[in-house]
Amino acid sequence: VDYWIKCGGGPRTPWFVSWEIHVSFLDKGVLSLQVTRDRFTNANGTPLRSFNVHFGLPDLRQLTRDSFFVAGYEAYLDSIGERAFRSGVRLTEDADLASAGYTEFGNGQFSLNSNFEILDSGLQFMFNAYEIASGAYGWSFVHLPWDQLRPIIRPGGPLEWVLREE
């Protein structure tokens, strides 16, 4: 199921906004939607933005990042996320993120956001353009496989099926 809406200005206001909503995951009691907004409002444009929203089934309660993991998961998740990120952008473990152009992490400390997609192979976190660096860097993706995430997956939570598939 895809949903798309587009609206635009008249001849004196050459602008547009479009939204696309795609079902990115629908299985095992979880519905995930990827929502993408594209808009043009001025000469510089505004970049395409995309985010993921997750719902539990059958009641459609919204699931936050905390819904998926055990209490106190953040440090471990950021640690494995930073290793994957640095590997993906070819930064050494001790390279300064800000000096490498990733200036939008608070206090120069890496941290994953809550924008992730559920894949068969794991979770893929996404940073939109301008979210962590200059727009020239584009989007950044961090893929974390299930085997690395198992220690923090909440038993009885929406990803419990991952624990059973070891």
Tab-separated table of C-alpha atoms in Angstrom:
chain	number	residue	atom	x	y	z
A	1	VAL	CA	0.000	0.000	0.000
A	2	ASP	CA	1.516	3.282	-1.060
A	3	TYR	CA	0.102	6.719	-0.395
A	4	TRP	CA	1.199	9.799	-2.302
A	5	ILE	CA	0.087	13.395	-2.149
A	6	LYS	CA	1.465	16.387	-4.014
A	7	CYS	CA	0.555	20.026	-3.848
A	8	GLY	CA	2.067	22.976	-5.646
A	9	GLY	CA	1.911	26.716	-5.896
A	10	GLY	CA	0.579	28.767	-8.758
A	11	PRO	CA	2.544	30.359	-11.593
A	12	ARG	CA	4.073	32.978	-9.260
A	13	THR	CA	5.089	30.470	-6.563
A	14	PRO	CA	7.078	27.632	-8.125
A	15	TRP	CA	7.138	25.312	-5.113
A	16	PHE	CA	5.984	21.839	-4.331
A	17	VAL	CA	5.630	19.404	-1.477
A	18	SER	CA	5.166	15.707	-1.952
A	19	TRP	CA	4.755	12.915	0.578
A	20	GLU	CA	5.149	9.211	-0.021
A	21	ILE	CA	4.297	6.514	2.483
A	22	HIS	CA	5.466	2.947	1.862
A	23	VAL	CA	4.936	-0.142	3.946
A	24	SER	CA	8.538	-1.171	4.603
A	25	PHE	CA	7.868	-4.069	6.990
A	26	LEU	CA	4.695	-5.984	7.765
A	27	ASP	CA	5.316	-9.207	9.612
A	28	LYS	CA	5.541	-10.790	13.047
A	29	GLY	CA	3.228	-8.288	14.739
A	30	VAL	CA	4.955	-5.144	13.447
A	31	LEU	CA	3.921	-2.645	10.763
A	32	SER	CA	6.624	-0.197	9.660
A	33	LEU	CA	6.004	2.736	7.374
A	34	GLN	CA	8.676	4.722	5.585
A	35	VAL	CA	7.493	8.293	5.147
A	36	THR	CA	9.330	10.455	2.638
A	37	ARG	CA	8.868	14.183	2.138
A	38	ASP	CA	10.301	16.066	-0.783
A	39	ARG	CA	9.813	19.771	-1.167
A	40	PHE	CA	11.133	22.790	-2.973
A	41	THR	CA	10.505	26.154	-1.382
A	42	ASN	CA	13.407	28.370	-2.484
A	43	ALA	CA	16.474	28.578	-4.703
A	44	ASN	CA	18.534	26.318	-2.436
A	45	GLY	CA	15.795	23.755	-2.193
A	46	THR	CA	15.079	21.649	0.815
A	47	PRO	CA	16.407	18.126	0.825
A	48	LEU	CA	14.411	14.976	0.640
A	49	ARG	CA	13.688	13.716	4.172
A	50	SER	CA	12.666	10.237	5.123
A	51	PHE	CA	11.714	8.675	8.427
A	52	ASN	CA	10.331	5.381	9.670
A	53	VAL	CA	7.349	4.905	11.964
A	54	HIS	CA	6.607	1.564	13.638
A	55	PHE	CA	3.321	0.170	14.973
A	56	GLY	CA	2.451	-2.922	16.951
A	57	LEU	CA	-0.255	-5.159	15.556
A	58	PRO	CA	-3.139	-5.689	15.869
A	59	ASP	CA	-3.780	-2.576	18.015
A	60	LEU	CA	-1.637	-0.130	15.954
A	61	ARG	CA	0.078	1.307	19.040
A	62	GLN	CA	3.091	3.376	18.000
A	63	LEU	CA	6.393	1.740	18.874
A	64	THR	CA	9.338	3.886	19.899
A	65	ARG	CA	12.972	2.822	19.819
A	66	ASP	CA	12.663	1.994	23.528
A	67	SER	CA	9.898	-0.509	22.697
A	68	PHE	CA	12.384	-2.767	20.943
A	69	PHE	CA	15.223	-2.919	23.467
A	70	VAL	CA	15.947	-3.724	27.113
A	71	ALA	CA	16.427	-0.926	29.650
A	72	GLY	CA	19.878	0.652	29.472
A	73	TYR	CA	20.492	-0.357	25.830
A	74	GLU	CA	21.661	3.052	24.608
A	75	ALA	CA	25.404	2.835	25.309
A	76	TYR	CA	25.706	-0.609	23.716
A	77	LEU	CA	23.623	0.407	20.677
A	78	ASP	CA	25.649	3.581	20.144
A	79	SER	CA	28.896	1.629	20.523
A	80	ILE	CA	28.090	-0.948	17.843
A	81	GLY	CA	26.485	1.779	15.739
A	82	GLU	CA	29.596	3.942	15.880
A	83	ARG	CA	31.838	1.031	14.839
A	84	ALA	CA	29.576	0.300	11.848
A	85	PHE	CA	29.334	3.997	10.950
A	86	ARG	CA	33.087	4.583	11.092
A	87	SER	CA	33.693	1.467	9.006
A	88	GLY	CA	31.146	2.602	6.425
A	89	VAL	CA	32.638	6.079	6.030
A	90	ARG	CA	36.223	4.816	6.422
A	91	LEU	CA	37.106	6.636	9.617
A	92	THR	CA	39.539	5.185	12.122
A	93	GLU	CA	38.391	4.523	15.666
A	94	ASP	CA	40.221	7.584	16.992
A	95	ALA	CA	39.397	10.031	14.157
A	96	ASP	CA	37.546	13.130	15.305
A	97	LEU	CA	34.025	13.152	13.852
A	98	ALA	CA	33.821	16.953	13.593
A	99	SER	CA	37.194	17.187	11.815
A	100	ALA	CA	35.930	14.602	9.329
A	101	GLY	CA	32.908	16.818	8.595
A	102	TYR	CA	30.362	15.134	10.864
A	103	THR	CA	29.763	18.270	12.901
A	104	GLU	CA	26.187	17.724	14.023
A	105	PHE	CA	26.766	15.062	16.684
A	106	GLY	CA	26.322	16.658	20.115
A	107	ASN	CA	29.711	17.287	21.796
A	108	GLY	CA	31.397	15.294	19.032
A	109	GLN	CA	29.897	12.082	20.446
A	110	PHE	CA	28.341	9.628	18.018
A	111	SER	CA	24.796	8.543	18.720
A	112	LEU	CA	22.220	6.743	16.659
A	113	ASN	CA	18.913	8.430	16.026
A	114	SER	CA	15.496	6.755	16.161
A	115	ASN	CA	15.112	6.579	12.388
A	116	PHE	CA	15.543	2.918	11.523
A	117	GLU	CA	14.144	0.388	9.131
A	118	ILE	CA	13.523	-3.254	10.014
A	119	LEU	CA	15.158	-5.564	7.476
A	120	ASP	CA	15.422	-9.347	7.243
A	121	SER	CA	19.124	-8.999	8.101
A	122	GLY	CA	18.908	-6.473	10.957
A	123	LEU	CA	18.136	-2.814	11.545
A	124	GLN	CA	19.268	-0.045	9.242
A	125	PHE	CA	19.529	3.400	10.810
A	126	MET	CA	19.344	6.393	8.509
A	127	PHE	CA	20.594	9.940	8.915
A	128	ASN	CA	19.016	12.333	6.424
A	129	ALA	CA	21.101	14.860	4.511
A	130	TYR	CA	22.095	17.787	6.775
A	131	GLU	CA	21.264	15.760	9.904
A	132	ILE	CA	24.863	14.967	10.902
A	133	ALA	CA	26.960	16.748	8.273
A	134	SER	CA	26.885	19.135	5.349
A	135	GLY	CA	24.338	18.371	2.651
A	136	ALA	CA	27.221	17.419	0.369
A	137	TYR	CA	27.669	14.270	2.477
A	138	GLY	CA	24.154	13.142	1.609
A	139	TRP	CA	22.388	10.446	3.564
A	140	SER	CA	24.273	8.112	5.885
A	141	PHE	CA	23.182	4.580	6.689
A	142	VAL	CA	24.248	2.287	9.528
A	143	HIS	CA	23.342	-1.388	9.211
A	144	LEU	CA	23.373	-3.476	12.386
A	145	PRO	CA	22.882	-7.232	11.913
A	146	TRP	CA	20.654	-9.227	14.250
A	147	ASP	CA	23.564	-11.107	15.806
A	148	GLN	CA	24.947	-7.820	17.176
A	149	LEU	CA	21.523	-6.663	18.372
A	150	ARG	CA	20.404	-9.845	20.148
A	151	PRO	CA	21.997	-8.883	23.518
A	152	ILE	CA	19.725	-5.821	23.791
A	153	ILE	CA	16.484	-7.031	22.165
A	154	ARG	CA	13.698	-6.916	24.728
A	155	PRO	CA	12.221	-10.344	25.487
A	156	GLY	CA	8.470	-10.151	24.936
A	157	GLY	CA	8.966	-7.059	22.752
A	158	PRO	CA	8.183	-6.541	19.073
A	159	LEU	CA	11.491	-8.116	17.948
A	160	GLU	CA	11.265	-11.190	20.156
A	161	TRP	CA	11.087	-13.332	17.001
A	162	VAL	CA	14.756	-12.474	16.392
A	163	LEU	CA	15.667	-14.121	19.707
A	164	ARG	CA	13.837	-17.305	18.671
A	165	GLU	CA	15.632	-17.463	15.290
A	166	GLU	CA	19.140	-17.900	16.689
